Amino acid sequence: MVHRRKFIQVSAWGSLGLFFNKQAVGSNINEALKGQPVVISTWDAGLEANKAAWEILGKGGRALDAVEKGVMVTEASRNCCVGLGANPDRDGFVTLDACIMDEFSNCGSVAFLERIKHPVSVARKVMEKTPHVMLVGAGAQQFALAEGFPLEEQKLSPEAEASYQEWLLKSEYRPPVINVENKGHGPFAPARLSNGEWNHDTIGMVAMDTKGNLSGSCTTSGAGFKMRGRVGDSPIIGAGLFVDNEVGACTATGQGEDVIRVAGSHSVVELMRQGLPPEAACKKVIERIVKIKKEKAKNIQVGFLALNKKGIAGAYAIHPGFKYALKNGQQEILMEAKSYFAE
Ligand code: SD4
């Protein structure tokens, strides 16, 4: 099986950046910059989100603040697929899931949350202000309102309205799809934005700050046209996100049901604890999913993105097309992860 890793886009400066540009090899990049603050996040939208995270990390701020502020950028973009601008469920309502975890293993999560613009910030409030880890549905919304989050209008973005109307024509519910451009459509398919670009319905982010502390966040609208009440992996600590400040952190994207099945992000971190580098750890858990799903794996996309305590990043997916963004003091890049079914 031929694997590939693509170096997709670089905004680099200084001699180090030029070197990387020529080398175009992800592991060299990570090796040379280990120990420095770094932020990584899933998909193309990660580039913008990382910039916001870097505003905090670059000034010596805490990774927890960086991973919250970073993904808030994606949540706020109305024509994106993560926050309230995302595709709705089968009944026409946008429902959001998010979680956050810090260097002390504090964690907070919300799921099936409606009409709140920043679920990740509500998740942080759950973590900081309640004795609980997870609030869902009406209770999560009630808590958000009590914490001063505004109740947003119940209105689909123009893009979401258009795709919902199109979906209603057939009302076909087909969970297993490929999350890769031009290869499928349905709940986990990327949506085309008004500017012609593609985007995904989830962002997961992990960061290491100048103190070497790790934190992570994950926020999503889940699967477009999902069953009402469906919750995926993204708000589940250990599935869509896991942070262990002694070892590393991991976030997941793709078909949440299959990430939950293997406690995905937690499994990746545990494999890093046993000594595997991030990419190898991600690969092992992807292989586990492929083994479980057998033939069905051909129609499922899952990607893991991990960072270890040395600041080395790695990723792996079932199918080609999973991109992740990395930013540190020297560069910002978009990489394509290696995959099980490489092209
Ligand atoms: C979910 N994992 O709700 C999310 C979907 C996703 O890119 O990652 N899409 O299952």
Short mmCIF file of C-alpha atoms and ligand atoms in Angstrom, two decimals:
data_model
loop_
_atom_site.label_atom_id
_atom_site.label_comp_id
_atom_site.label_asym_id
_atom_site.label_seq_id
_atom_site.Cartn_x
_atom_site.Cartn_y
_atom_site.Cartn_z
CA MET A 1 0.00 0.00 0.00
CA VAL A 2 1.42 3.33 -1.02
CA HIS A 3 1.05 6.06 1.53
CA ARG A 4 1.46 9.72 0.90
CA ARG A 5 1.63 12.87 2.86
CA LYS A 6 1.10 16.11 1.09
CA PHE A 7 2.41 19.46 2.07
CA ILE A 8 -0.41 21.58 0.83
CA GLN A 9 0.08 25.19 1.67
CA VAL A 10 2.73 27.15 3.44
CA SER A 11 2.89 30.60 4.85
CA ALA A 12 6.39 30.53 6.24
CA TRP A 13 9.07 33.08 6.85
CA GLY A 14 12.74 33.08 7.74
CA SER A 15 15.30 30.52 6.74
CA LEU A 16 13.62 27.78 8.72
CA GLY A 17 10.44 28.31 6.79
CA LEU A 18 12.22 28.15 3.45
CA PHE A 19 13.91 24.94 4.48
CA PHE A 20 10.57 23.41 5.26
CA ASN A 21 9.15 24.63 2.03
CA LYS A 22 11.81 22.72 0.13
CA GLN A 23 11.72 19.64 2.28
CA ALA A 24 7.97 19.37 2.30
CA VAL A 25 8.14 16.57 4.83
CA GLY A 26 5.90 16.79 7.86
CA SER A 27 7.96 14.74 10.28
CA ASN A 28 11.07 16.89 9.71
CA ILE A 29 9.04 19.99 10.41
CA ASN A 30 7.74 18.63 13.64
CA GLU A 31 11.09 17.27 14.74
CA ALA A 32 12.88 20.58 14.25
CA LEU A 33 10.32 22.58 16.18
CA LYS A 34 9.64 20.32 19.07
CA GLY A 35 9.34 21.92 22.48
CA GLN A 36 7.89 25.17 21.13
CA PRO A 37 4.30 26.29 21.50
CA VAL A 38 2.22 24.88 18.71
CA VAL A 39 -1.42 24.58 17.70
CA ILE A 40 -2.90 22.03 15.34
CA SER A 41 -6.46 21.71 14.13
CA THR A 42 -8.54 19.71 11.71
CA TRP A 43 -9.43 20.62 8.14
CA ASP A 44 -8.88 23.78 6.11
CA ALA A 45 -10.79 26.00 8.54
CA GLY A 46 -8.00 25.17 10.97
CA LEU A 47 -5.75 27.73 9.29
CA GLU A 48 -7.94 30.64 10.41
CA ALA A 49 -8.70 29.08 13.76
CA ASN A 50 -4.99 28.54 14.44
CA LYS A 51 -4.30 32.23 13.81
CA ALA A 52 -6.74 33.14 16.59
CA ALA A 53 -5.23 30.53 18.89
CA TRP A 54 -1.79 31.89 18.15
CA GLU A 55 -2.84 35.36 19.33
CA ILE A 56 -2.82 33.76 22.77
CA LEU A 57 -0.08 31.14 22.45
CA GLY A 58 2.34 33.56 20.79
CA LYS A 59 2.09 35.91 23.76
CA GLY A 60 2.81 33.15 26.25
CA GLY A 61 -0.87 32.58 27.03
CA ARG A 62 -2.48 29.38 28.24
CA ALA A 63 -3.26 26.56 25.81
CA LEU A 64 -6.78 26.31 27.24
CA ASP A 65 -7.57 29.92 26.24
CA ALA A 66 -5.99 29.33 22.83
CA VAL A 67 -8.09 26.27 21.99
CA GLU A 68 -11.28 28.02 23.04
CA LYS A 69 -10.61 31.25 21.13
CA GLY A 70 -9.30 29.35 18.13
CA VAL A 71 -12.38 27.26 17.43
CA MET A 72 -14.69 30.17 18.24
CA VAL A 73 -13.59 31.67 14.91
CA THR A 74 -14.99 28.66 13.09
CA GLU A 75 -18.14 28.57 15.21
CA ALA A 76 -18.81 32.21 14.38
CA SER A 77 -18.48 31.99 10.61
CA ARG A 78 -22.08 31.91 9.50
CA ASN A 79 -21.33 30.35 6.14
CA CYS A 80 -19.31 27.59 7.66
CA CYS A 81 -20.44 24.18 8.78
CA VAL A 82 -19.44 24.07 12.40
CA GLY A 83 -21.65 26.55 14.27
CA LEU A 84 -25.13 27.88 13.71
CA GLY A 85 -24.47 28.30 9.97
CA ALA A 86 -24.27 24.52 9.62
CA ASN A 87 -26.59 22.01 8.03
CA PRO A 88 -29.59 21.15 10.21
CA ASP A 89 -30.85 17.80 11.40
CA ARG A 90 -33.61 15.92 9.55
CA ASP A 91 -36.24 18.11 11.20
CA GLY A 92 -34.56 21.34 10.11
CA PHE A 93 -32.87 22.35 13.38
CA VAL A 94 -29.16 23.01 13.85
CA THR A 95 -27.93 21.18 16.96
CA LEU A 96 -24.39 21.63 18.20
CA ASP A 97 -21.92 19.54 20.21
CA ALA A 98 -18.65 20.70 21.76
CA CYS A 99 -16.11 19.92 24.44
CA ILE A 100 -12.93 21.25 25.97
CA MET A 101 -10.23 19.74 28.18
CA ASP A 102 -7.27 21.28 29.99
CA GLU A 103 -3.89 20.28 31.39
CA PHE A 104 -5.38 19.25 34.74
CA SER A 105 -7.84 16.82 33.11
CA ASN A 106 -10.66 19.25 33.80
CA CYS A 107 -13.21 18.86 31.06
CA GLY A 108 -16.59 20.18 30.02
CA SER A 109 -19.00 19.31 27.28
CA VAL A 110 -22.35 20.21 25.74
CA ALA A 111 -24.39 18.23 23.27
CA PHE A 112 -27.63 18.66 21.33
CA LEU A 113 -27.42 22.37 22.06
CA GLU A 114 -29.59 24.72 20.00
CA ARG A 115 -29.48 28.46 19.24
CA ILE A 116 -26.22 29.20 21.04
CA LYS A 117 -23.41 30.61 18.95
CA HIS A 118 -20.42 29.35 20.93
CA PRO A 119 -20.95 25.85 22.31
CA VAL A 120 -17.24 25.53 23.11
CA SER A 121 -17.52 28.44 25.54
CA VAL A 122 -20.58 26.88 27.15
CA ALA A 123 -18.57 23.65 27.48
CA ARG A 124 -15.85 25.64 29.24
CA LYS A 125 -18.42 27.09 31.63
CA VAL A 126 -19.71 23.58 32.36
CA MET A 127 -16.12 22.64 33.18
CA GLU A 128 -15.43 25.67 35.34
CA LYS A 129 -18.75 26.38 36.99
CA THR A 130 -20.51 23.09 37.53
CA PRO A 131 -19.64 19.84 39.27
CA HIS A 132 -20.48 18.06 36.00
CA VAL A 133 -18.74 17.26 32.75
CA MET A 134 -21.62 17.18 30.30
CA LEU A 135 -24.92 18.97 29.80
CA VAL A 136 -27.26 18.25 26.90
CA GLY A 137 -30.27 19.64 25.07
CA ALA A 138 -32.67 21.93 26.86
CA GLY A 139 -30.64 21.73 30.06
CA ALA A 140 -27.48 22.82 28.28
CA GLN A 141 -29.35 25.72 26.69
CA GLN A 142 -30.88 26.72 30.02
CA PHE A 143 -27.42 26.73 31.58
CA ALA A 144 -26.01 28.78 28.67
CA LEU A 145 -28.74 31.40 29.05
CA ALA A 146 -28.19 31.56 32.79
CA GLU A 147 -24.51 32.18 32.08
CA GLY A 148 -25.41 35.11 29.85
CA PHE A 149 -25.03 33.55 26.40
CA PRO A 150 -27.57 35.14 24.03
CA LEU A 151 -30.29 33.00 22.45
CA GLU A 152 -29.77 33.29 18.71
CA GLU A 153 -32.45 33.39 16.07
CA GLN A 154 -33.70 30.00 14.90
CA LYS A 155 -32.85 30.54 11.26
CA LEU A 156 -30.79 28.50 8.85
CA SER A 157 -27.93 30.15 6.97
CA PRO A 158 -28.71 30.60 3.25
CA GLU A 159 -26.32 27.76 2.36
CA ALA A 160 -27.85 25.43 4.94
CA GLU A 161 -31.38 26.35 3.86
CA ALA A 162 -30.49 25.55 0.24
CA SER A 163 -28.91 22.20 1.07
CA TYR A 164 -31.75 21.29 3.43
CA GLN A 165 -34.33 22.00 0.73
CA GLU A 166 -32.31 19.86 -1.66
CA TRP A 167 -32.02 17.08 0.91
CA LEU A 168 -35.77 17.18 1.59
CA LEU A 169 -36.47 16.26 -2.03
CA LYS A 170 -35.31 12.72 -1.30
CA SER A 171 -35.04 12.80 2.49
CA GLU A 172 -32.55 10.02 2.15
CA TYR A 173 -30.73 9.10 5.33
CA ARG A 174 -27.41 7.47 4.56
CA PRO A 175 -25.00 7.59 7.47
CA PRO A 176 -22.00 5.86 5.89
CA VAL A 177 -20.33 8.31 3.56
CA ILE A 178 -16.87 9.44 2.72
CA ASN A 179 -15.71 12.73 4.10
CA VAL A 180 -13.53 13.52 1.14
CA GLU A 181 -14.07 16.10 -1.53
CA ASN A 182 -15.74 14.83 -4.69
CA LYS A 183 -16.23 11.40 -3.22
CA GLY A 184 -19.55 11.49 -1.57
CA HIS A 185 -22.34 13.41 -0.03
CA GLY A 186 -24.55 13.03 2.99
CA PRO A 187 -24.12 13.53 6.71
CA PHE A 188 -20.35 13.79 6.84
CA ALA A 189 -19.73 15.22 3.39
CA PRO A 190 -18.04 18.57 3.12
CA ALA A 191 -20.30 21.43 2.11
CA ARG A 192 -19.48 23.94 -0.57
CA LEU A 193 -19.24 27.47 0.75
CA SER A 194 -20.44 30.59 -1.05
CA ASN A 195 -16.84 31.40 -1.99
CA GLY A 196 -16.55 28.04 -3.74
CA GLU A 197 -14.38 26.42 -1.09
CA TRP A 198 -15.23 23.22 0.75
CA ASN A 199 -15.62 22.98 4.43
CA HIS A 200 -16.39 20.49 7.10
CA ASP A 201 -18.79 20.37 9.96
CA THR A 202 -16.24 19.87 12.73
CA ILE A 203 -13.11 21.46 14.06
CA GLY A 204 -10.89 19.78 16.62
CA MET A 205 -7.89 21.64 18.00
CA VAL A 206 -5.06 20.79 20.37
CA ALA A 207 -2.31 23.10 21.54
CA MET A 208 0.79 23.26 23.66
CA ASP A 209 1.74 26.53 25.35
CA THR A 210 5.10 27.97 26.41
CA LYS A 211 4.89 26.11 29.71
CA GLY A 212 4.52 22.86 27.79
CA ASN A 213 0.92 22.44 28.93
CA LEU A 214 -1.63 20.83 26.64
CA SER A 215 -5.31 21.55 26.07
CA GLY A 216 -7.86 20.67 23.42
CA SER A 217 -11.27 21.58 22.06
CA CYS A 218 -13.70 20.11 19.59
CA THR A 219 -16.89 21.64 18.20
CA THR A 220 -19.34 20.49 15.56
CA SER A 221 -22.81 20.57 14.10
CA GLY A 222 -22.42 16.81 13.85
CA ALA A 223 -23.74 15.12 10.79
CA GLY A 224 -25.92 17.09 8.41
CA PHE A 225 -29.52 15.78 8.28
CA LYS A 226 -28.85 13.50 11.23
CA MET A 227 -31.68 12.00 13.28
CA ARG A 228 -33.00 14.46 15.80
CA GLY A 229 -31.14 13.98 19.06
CA ARG A 230 -28.16 12.27 17.48
CA VAL A 231 -24.87 13.03 19.21
CA GLY A 232 -21.54 12.03 17.74
CA ASP A 233 -18.05 11.70 19.12
CA SER A 234 -17.12 15.39 19.21
CA PRO A 235 -18.51 16.25 22.67
CA ILE A 236 -17.54 12.90 24.18
CA ILE A 237 -14.36 13.14 26.23
CA GLY A 238 -12.16 10.24 25.17
CA ALA A 239 -13.81 9.93 21.76
CA GLY A 240 -13.68 13.29 19.92
CA LEU A 241 -11.06 14.70 22.26
CA PHE A 242 -8.67 13.61 24.95
CA VAL A 243 -5.85 15.39 26.75
CA ASP A 244 -3.34 13.88 29.13
CA ASN A 245 -0.83 16.51 30.08
CA GLU A 246 1.84 13.90 30.82
CA VAL A 247 1.56 12.28 27.42
CA GLY A 248 -0.24 14.18 24.68
CA ALA A 249 -3.59 15.10 23.21
CA CYS A 250 -5.74 13.92 20.35
CA THR A 251 -8.86 14.99 18.51
CA ALA A 252 -10.97 13.18 15.95
CA THR A 253 -13.11 13.95 12.94
CA GLY A 254 -15.29 11.92 10.63
CA GLN A 255 -17.94 9.37 11.39
CA GLY A 256 -18.45 9.84 15.10
CA GLU A 257 -20.16 6.53 15.73
CA ASP A 258 -16.98 4.71 14.75
CA VAL A 259 -14.78 7.01 16.80
CA ILE A 260 -16.91 6.35 19.88
CA ARG A 261 -16.75 2.59 19.23
CA VAL A 262 -13.00 2.55 19.85
CA ALA A 263 -12.84 5.42 22.38
CA GLY A 264 -10.76 6.96 19.61
CA SER A 265 -8.89 9.95 21.03
CA HIS A 266 -8.29 8.23 24.35
CA SER A 267 -6.93 5.17 22.56
CA VAL A 268 -4.51 7.32 20.56
CA VAL A 269 -3.24 9.00 23.73
CA GLU A 270 -2.82 5.65 25.47
CA LEU A 271 -0.76 4.38 22.55
CA MET A 272 1.41 7.49 22.78
CA ARG A 273 1.83 6.72 26.47
CA GLN A 274 3.20 3.33 25.45
CA GLY A 275 5.80 5.12 23.34
CA LEU A 276 4.30 5.39 19.88
CA PRO A 277 4.85 8.65 17.99
CA PRO A 278 1.61 10.57 17.27
CA GLU A 279 1.19 9.45 13.66
CA ALA A 280 1.82 5.80 14.49
CA ALA A 281 -0.64 5.98 17.39
CA CYS A 282 -3.30 7.51 15.13
CA LYS A 283 -2.62 4.84 12.52
CA LYS A 284 -3.07 1.98 15.00
CA VAL A 285 -6.50 3.22 16.02
CA ILE A 286 -7.53 3.80 12.41
CA GLU A 287 -6.48 0.20 11.69
CA ARG A 288 -8.62 -0.92 14.62
CA ILE A 289 -11.65 0.83 13.12
CA VAL A 290 -10.96 -0.63 9.67
CA LYS A 291 -10.69 -4.11 11.19
CA ILE A 292 -14.02 -3.72 12.98
CA LYS A 293 -15.85 -2.21 10.01
CA LYS A 294 -14.40 -4.60 7.39
CA GLU A 295 -15.87 -3.82 3.94
CA LYS A 296 -17.86 -0.91 5.34
CA ALA A 297 -14.60 0.92 6.06
CA LYS A 298 -14.48 1.78 2.36
CA ASN A 299 -17.40 4.14 2.91
CA ILE A 300 -16.34 5.71 6.16
CA GLN A 301 -13.96 8.52 6.87
CA VAL A 302 -12.33 8.99 10.26
CA GLY A 303 -9.23 11.05 10.94
CA PHE A 304 -7.20 11.46 14.11
CA LEU A 305 -4.89 14.36 14.85
CA ALA A 306 -2.50 14.13 17.79
CA LEU A 307 0.21 16.09 19.53
CA ASN A 308 2.65 14.62 22.00
CA LYS A 309 4.33 16.22 24.98
CA LYS A 310 7.40 17.01 22.87
CA GLY A 311 5.25 19.14 20.58
CA ILE A 312 5.38 16.65 17.73
CA ALA A 313 2.20 16.41 15.68
CA GLY A 314 0.89 13.48 13.68
CA ALA A 315 -2.30 12.42 11.96
CA TYR A 316 -3.81 9.47 10.15
CA ALA A 317 -7.12 8.83 8.39
CA ILE A 318 -9.02 5.98 6.80
CA HIS A 319 -9.17 7.73 3.42
CA PRO A 320 -7.04 10.33 1.70
CA GLY A 321 -8.26 13.89 1.96
CA PHE A 322 -7.99 14.53 5.69
CA LYS A 323 -6.15 17.81 6.11
CA TYR A 324 -4.90 19.50 9.22
CA ALA A 325 -3.46 22.91 9.93
CA LEU A 326 -0.39 23.54 12.10
CA LYS A 327 0.91 26.84 13.41
CA ASN A 328 3.90 27.66 15.55
CA GLY A 329 6.34 30.55 15.85
CA GLN A 330 7.87 29.92 12.45
CA GLN A 331 5.14 28.82 10.12
CA GLU A 332 1.58 27.98 9.34
CA ILE A 333 0.87 25.05 7.12
CA LEU A 334 -1.89 22.82 5.89
CA MET A 335 -0.93 19.17 5.65
CA GLU A 336 -2.68 16.13 4.28
CA ALA A 337 -2.57 13.14 6.59
CA LYS A 338 -1.49 9.72 5.43
CA SER A 339 -4.33 7.28 5.15
CA TYR A 340 -5.16 3.59 5.20
CA PHE A 341 -6.72 3.61 1.74
CA ALA A 342 -4.11 5.83 0.14
CA GLU A 343 -4.79 6.87 -3.42
C1 SD4 B 1 -19.65 13.73 14.31
N1 SD4 B 1 -17.26 13.63 14.17
O1 SD4 B 1 -20.59 14.37 14.77
C2 SD4 B 1 -18.40 14.46 13.87
C3 SD4 B 1 -18.52 14.82 12.42
C4 SD4 B 1 -17.26 15.31 11.75
O2 SD4 B 1 -16.28 16.31 9.91
O3 SD4 B 1 -16.17 15.22 12.26
N2 SD4 B 1 -17.33 15.80 10.53
O4 SD4 B 1 -19.70 12.51 14.16
#
